Short mmCIF file of C-alpha atoms in Angstrom, two decimals:
data_model
loop_
_atom_site.label_atom_id
_atom_site.label_comp_id
_atom_site.label_asym_id
_atom_site.label_seq_id
_atom_site.Cartn_x
_atom_site.Cartn_y
_atom_site.Cartn_z
CA GLN C 11 -4.82 -17.62 -2.42
CA SER C 12 -2.64 -15.80 0.08
CA VAL C 13 1.12 -16.06 -0.20
CA LEU C 14 1.31 -16.95 3.48
CA THR C 15 -0.79 -19.90 4.64
CA GLN C 16 -2.67 -19.84 7.91
CA SER C 17 -5.18 -22.32 9.28
CA PRO C 18 -8.65 -20.81 8.87
CA SER C 19 -9.61 -21.38 12.48
CA VAL C 20 -8.33 -22.40 15.87
CA SER C 21 -10.09 -22.70 19.21
CA GLY C 22 -9.30 -23.09 22.85
CA ALA C 23 -10.83 -22.86 26.28
CA PRO C 24 -10.19 -19.95 28.63
CA GLY C 25 -6.82 -20.33 30.29
CA GLN C 26 -5.43 -22.63 27.62
CA ARG C 27 -2.57 -21.99 25.21
CA VAL C 28 -3.05 -21.93 21.45
CA THR C 29 -0.64 -21.56 18.57
CA ILE C 30 -1.37 -19.98 15.21
CA SER C 31 0.96 -20.89 12.40
CA CYS C 32 1.97 -18.98 9.30
CA THR C 33 3.67 -20.94 6.54
CA GLY C 34 5.57 -19.25 3.76
CA SER C 35 8.41 -20.09 1.40
CA SER C 36 12.00 -19.34 0.54
CA SER C 37 11.04 -16.02 -1.01
CA ASN C 38 9.48 -14.62 2.15
CA ILE C 39 9.79 -16.09 5.67
CA GLY C 40 12.50 -18.49 4.55
CA ALA C 41 14.50 -15.59 3.16
CA GLY C 42 14.83 -14.21 6.65
CA TYR C 43 12.41 -11.31 6.42
CA ASP C 44 10.77 -10.33 9.68
CA VAL C 45 7.28 -11.61 10.42
CA HIS C 46 4.66 -9.44 12.07
CA TRP C 47 1.29 -10.31 13.56
CA TYR C 48 -1.97 -8.41 13.77
CA GLN C 49 -5.16 -8.89 15.75
CA ARG C 50 -8.48 -7.75 14.41
CA LEU C 51 -11.27 -7.71 16.95
CA PRO C 52 -14.82 -7.69 15.54
CA GLY C 53 -15.67 -4.25 14.21
CA LYS C 54 -12.30 -2.80 15.15
CA ALA C 55 -9.22 -1.64 13.30
CA PRO C 56 -6.45 -4.23 12.99
CA LYS C 57 -3.90 -3.88 15.78
CA LEU C 58 -0.19 -4.63 15.66
CA LEU C 59 0.42 -7.51 18.06
CA ILE C 60 3.96 -8.68 17.34
CA PHE C 61 6.60 -6.97 15.21
CA ARG C 62 9.93 -8.24 13.97
CA ASN C 63 9.17 -11.87 14.81
CA SER C 64 8.96 -11.61 18.57
CA ASN C 65 8.63 -8.04 19.77
CA ARG C 66 5.50 -6.74 21.48
CA PRO C 67 4.41 -3.12 21.14
CA SER C 68 3.77 -1.27 24.36
CA GLY C 69 0.49 -2.37 25.89
CA VAL C 70 0.37 -5.85 24.39
CA PRO C 71 0.31 -8.44 27.18
CA ASP C 72 3.17 -10.92 27.44
CA ARG C 73 0.60 -13.69 26.94
CA PHE C 74 1.25 -13.06 23.26
CA SER C 75 4.53 -14.27 21.81
CA GLY C 76 5.94 -14.81 18.35
CA SER C 77 8.61 -17.02 16.88
CA GLN C 78 10.03 -17.87 13.50
CA SER C 79 11.88 -20.88 12.15
CA GLY C 80 12.70 -21.82 8.59
CA THR C 81 9.81 -20.99 6.33
CA SER C 82 7.24 -20.72 9.12
CA ALA C 83 6.30 -18.44 11.95
CA SER C 84 4.04 -18.90 14.94
CA LEU C 85 1.98 -16.79 17.26
CA ALA C 86 1.34 -18.27 20.67
CA ILE C 87 -1.34 -17.04 23.02
CA SER C 88 -1.25 -18.35 26.57
CA GLY C 89 -3.83 -17.93 29.29
CA LEU C 90 -6.61 -17.52 26.73
CA GLN C 91 -9.23 -14.94 27.54
CA THR C 92 -12.62 -14.39 25.95
CA GLU C 93 -11.47 -11.00 24.69
CA ASP C 94 -8.81 -12.72 22.61
CA GLU C 95 -11.52 -13.95 20.25
CA ALA C 96 -10.52 -12.27 16.99
CA ASP C 97 -8.94 -12.74 13.59
CA TYR C 98 -5.14 -12.97 13.50
CA TYR C 99 -2.95 -12.21 10.49
CA CYS C 100 0.73 -12.66 9.77
CA GLN C 101 2.68 -10.37 7.43
CA THR C 102 6.14 -10.27 5.89
CA TYR C 103 7.89 -9.29 2.68
CA ASP C 104 8.13 -11.40 -0.45
CA SER C 105 11.12 -10.90 -2.71
CA GLY C 106 9.44 -12.58 -5.68
CA LEU C 107 6.51 -10.19 -5.50
CA SER C 108 8.62 -7.25 -4.33
CA GLY C 109 6.07 -6.27 -1.76
CA TRP C 110 4.56 -6.86 1.65
CA VAL C 111 2.29 -9.88 1.92
CA PHE C 112 -0.21 -11.18 4.44
CA GLY C 113 -1.61 -14.49 5.51
CA GLY C 114 -5.22 -15.40 4.94
CA GLY C 115 -6.03 -15.00 8.58
CA THR C 116 -6.95 -17.34 11.44
CA LYS C 117 -10.14 -16.96 13.40
CA LEU C 118 -9.64 -17.70 17.08
CA THR C 119 -12.66 -18.90 19.00
CA VAL C 120 -12.50 -19.01 22.77
CA LEU C 121 -14.88 -21.75 23.85
CA GLN X 9 -3.28 10.00 19.93
CA LEU X 10 -2.84 9.58 16.21
CA GLN X 11 -5.82 8.20 14.33
CA LEU X 12 -6.52 7.27 10.72
CA GLN X 13 -9.95 7.47 9.10
CA GLU X 14 -10.87 6.23 5.65
CA SER X 15 -13.57 7.98 3.64
CA GLY X 16 -15.08 7.75 0.18
CA PRO X 17 -17.96 6.32 -1.83
CA GLY X 18 -19.23 2.95 -0.70
CA LEU X 19 -20.43 2.03 -4.18
CA VAL X 20 -18.52 2.31 -7.43
CA LYS X 21 -19.63 1.21 -10.89
CA PRO X 22 -17.59 -1.29 -12.91
CA SER X 23 -14.93 0.30 -15.15
CA GLU X 24 -14.93 3.48 -13.05
CA THR X 25 -12.25 4.75 -10.69
CA LEU X 26 -12.42 4.05 -6.96
CA SER X 27 -11.24 7.00 -4.87
CA LEU X 28 -10.59 6.91 -1.15
CA THR X 29 -9.01 9.33 1.28
CA CYS X 30 -7.33 8.68 4.60
CA THR X 31 -7.42 11.57 7.04
CA VAL X 32 -4.78 11.52 9.74
CA SER X 33 -5.57 13.26 13.02
CA GLY X 34 -3.50 13.76 16.14
CA GLY X 35 -0.26 14.00 14.19
CA SER X 36 1.21 15.10 10.88
CA ILE X 37 1.95 12.91 7.89
CA SER X 38 4.86 15.19 7.02
CA THR X 39 6.88 14.81 10.20
CA GLY X 40 8.94 12.25 8.39
CA PHE X 41 10.05 8.70 9.22
CA TYR X 42 6.66 7.17 8.51
CA TYR X 43 5.21 5.85 5.29
CA TRP X 44 1.45 5.66 4.79
CA GLY X 45 -0.21 2.71 3.13
CA TRP X 46 -3.38 1.16 1.77
CA ILE X 47 -4.42 -2.45 2.35
CA ARG X 48 -7.61 -4.18 1.26
CA GLN X 49 -9.54 -7.32 2.14
CA PRO X 50 -12.04 -8.78 -0.31
CA PRO X 51 -14.95 -10.65 1.27
CA GLY X 52 -13.84 -14.05 2.51
CA LYS X 53 -10.22 -13.48 1.54
CA GLY X 54 -7.01 -12.36 3.18
CA LEU X 55 -5.40 -8.96 3.41
CA GLU X 56 -3.63 -7.51 0.37
CA TRP X 57 -1.16 -4.62 0.47
CA ILE X 58 -1.94 -2.09 -2.27
CA GLY X 59 0.73 0.55 -1.94
CA SER X 60 2.48 3.03 0.34
CA ILE X 61 3.62 6.64 0.16
CA TYR X 62 6.03 8.97 1.94
CA TYR X 63 4.87 12.55 2.47
CA SER X 64 7.39 13.73 -0.12
CA GLY X 65 5.63 11.63 -2.75
CA LYS X 66 7.85 8.55 -2.95
CA THR X 67 5.68 5.51 -3.50
CA TYR X 68 5.81 1.74 -3.48
CA TYR X 69 3.08 -0.23 -5.23
CA ASN X 70 1.94 -3.84 -5.32
CA ALA X 71 3.18 -5.04 -8.70
CA SER X 72 -0.10 -6.82 -9.42
CA LEU X 73 -2.06 -3.57 -9.05
CA LYS X 74 0.53 -1.01 -10.13
CA SER X 75 -0.98 -0.32 -13.54
CA ARG X 76 -4.27 0.73 -11.94
CA VAL X 77 -3.19 2.37 -8.68
CA THR X 78 -2.20 5.91 -7.80
CA ILE X 79 -1.47 6.96 -4.23
CA SER X 80 -0.91 10.61 -3.43
CA ALA X 81 -0.39 12.74 -0.33
CA ASP X 82 -1.78 16.17 0.52
CA THR X 83 0.26 17.53 3.40
CA SER X 84 -1.87 20.69 3.63
CA LYS X 85 -4.89 18.56 4.49
CA ASN X 86 -2.91 15.88 6.35
CA GLN X 87 -4.41 13.27 4.06
CA PHE X 88 -3.30 10.63 1.63
CA SER X 89 -5.44 9.15 -1.09
CA LEU X 90 -5.94 6.05 -3.19
CA LYS X 91 -7.21 5.86 -6.75
CA LEU X 92 -7.88 2.47 -8.32
CA SER X 93 -8.96 2.61 -11.94
CA SER X 94 -10.97 0.27 -14.14
CA VAL X 95 -12.54 -1.50 -11.19
CA THR X 96 -14.42 -4.79 -11.43
CA ALA X 97 -16.41 -6.81 -8.95
CA ALA X 98 -13.15 -8.42 -7.88
CA ASP X 99 -12.12 -5.08 -6.40
CA THR X 100 -14.98 -5.17 -3.89
CA ALA X 101 -13.28 -5.08 -0.51
CA VAL X 102 -12.83 -3.42 2.84
CA PHE X 103 -10.08 -0.86 2.34
CA TYR X 104 -7.79 0.10 5.22
CA CYS X 105 -5.27 2.89 5.52
CA ALA X 106 -2.32 2.30 7.81
CA ARG X 107 1.04 3.66 8.92
CA HIS X 108 4.48 2.10 8.39
CA PRO X 109 7.34 3.09 10.67
CA GLY X 110 10.18 3.66 8.23
CA GLY X 111 13.89 3.31 8.69
CA GLY X 112 16.16 0.34 8.25
CA ASP X 113 15.49 -2.30 5.65
CA ARG X 114 12.07 -1.55 4.22
CA ARG X 115 11.52 -5.22 3.56
CA ASN X 116 11.09 -5.63 7.31
CA TRP X 117 8.55 -2.88 7.72
CA TYR X 118 5.22 -3.45 9.38
CA PHE X 119 2.02 -1.45 9.92
CA ASP X 120 1.78 -0.05 13.44
CA LEU X 121 -1.46 1.88 13.21
CA TRP X 122 -4.59 1.20 11.15
CA GLY X 123 -7.90 2.81 10.34
CA ARG X 124 -11.10 0.91 10.91
CA GLY X 125 -11.63 0.32 7.21
CA THR X 126 -14.34 1.20 4.73
CA LEU X 127 -16.29 -1.18 2.52
CA VAL X 128 -16.33 -0.40 -1.17
CA THR X 129 -18.63 -2.40 -3.39
CA VAL X 130 -18.20 -2.48 -7.14
CA SER X 131 -21.57 -2.98 -8.77
CA SER X 132 -23.76 -1.45 -11.42
#
């Protein structure tokens, strides 16, 4: 079981907005550590999508946004496009484990 | 453009040592600031950080794997490597190498560049 909990799957139609959640605990997200998000397209290397809760690397469209509150974090994708179909992972640090941890991943299907 | 490429045997026997290398191209691992890490994903499971290294040799390891893991860096070859000993079927996974921007509180670090991953199967 992953330290960070993500729904296994989410879906949406082109143009819609979806939210992917990442639930942790007081030893990771709740402790105030930054949350980061990655996108893994089929057959591709994982790509940094959001860093430090809400920052987008250069080249990532502003359709992607991140937020964090309490022991959870969320990735929102607006204006869904077919090319957004991928696996999405959250990541942070866990003080109990003294290391970086990931969520189990959420598979986004664009209907 | 900096790229990372994992390489190594795709099949390892139980109880043996898994060895992988990450070759960095388009930039140097010894320019400083960045740490270099290994992450794995067993089939059907989530990502798991294994460990990270600075070019000088300073390392951080996942506590659950620390007794079996060694990560080293070879600046002359612009590579860093992973050794995981006493492997079992549970170590079957896609292994990724990745880069951490350093600086600041390391607890807030992330991975800004990844390799495409390599599948390693542990089986006799």
